[in-house]
Amino acid sequence: LDVVVTLIASRPSFALVDHDGNPVTEHHFRGKFVLVFFGFTHCAMVCPRALERLSAVLSDLGPDAERFTPLYISVDPDRDSPEVMKAFLQSRAPAFTGLTGTQEKVEDAKRAFRVFAQRRATPDAPDGYTVPHTAITYLLSPDGRFLTHFGDAVPAPTVVARLRSILNDADLSGRSHDG
Ligand code: NI
């Protein structure tokens, strides 16, 4: 896992469409810390659990949650249109912005984050397939640098503590630069 993560681009880039239909790249999200999770709206277990956990993390951060932009990037763009993403997130995880795009652009985004996701025939699933995927949350700095990641098993309070520590470090280094 750590080998995979070290291969992530130092500044992951993407060119996708947000859940309101606007074209966006990584530059659009500069200025805030960015939490990135990949998944698909038909996901039965991994995504609902991860989105619930990350929503709890943001809730626990209180006002500091404003310093983060949480993104949910689809690995199933054939089904996950912007409209589908928006409706799904409004009911599941309203803090998140959903991103989707063409198959090619989604493949580019997956490559930038070294995300694995591949369609698998699953007869009893909707439309006969699922898309098993990497369940890692990535954290980017406000200037778009990959900072760290959180595995799916890291408890929400641990994620909150690490994010608070990163915010404190950023505030301290910001002050020393000002001085
Ligand atoms: Ni999922």
mmCIF file of N, CA and C and ligand atoms in Angstrom, residues 40 43 46-47 133, ligand 1:
data_model
loop_
_atom_site.group_PDB
_atom_site.id
_atom_site.type_symbol
_atom_site.label_atom_id
_atom_site.label_comp_id
_atom_site.label_asym_id
_atom_site.label_seq_id
_atom_site.Cartn_x
_atom_site.Cartn_y
_atom_site.Cartn_z
ATOM 1 N N PHE A 40 -18.222 4.941 -6.417
ATOM 2 C CA PHE A 40 -19.325 4.980 -7.386
ATOM 3 C C PHE A 40 -20.643 4.879 -6.628
ATOM 4 N N CYS A 43 -22.234 1.731 -5.212
ATOM 5 C CA CYS A 43 -21.413 0.955 -4.289
ATOM 6 C C CYS A 43 -22.256 0.554 -3.069
ATOM 7 N N VAL A 46 -18.657 -0.065 0.633
ATOM 8 C CA VAL A 46 -17.430 0.696 0.897
ATOM 9 C C VAL A 46 -17.703 2.206 0.862
ATOM 10 N N CYS A 47 -18.347 2.681 -0.184
ATOM 11 C CA CYS A 47 -18.595 4.122 -0.294
ATOM 12 C C CYS A 47 -19.552 4.644 0.782
ATOM 13 N N HIS A 133 -13.060 -0.866 -5.881
ATOM 14 C CA HIS A 133 -12.140 0.274 -6.006
ATOM 15 C C HIS A 133 -11.300 0.463 -4.755
HETATM 16 NI NI NI B 1 -17.489 2.403 -3.278
#
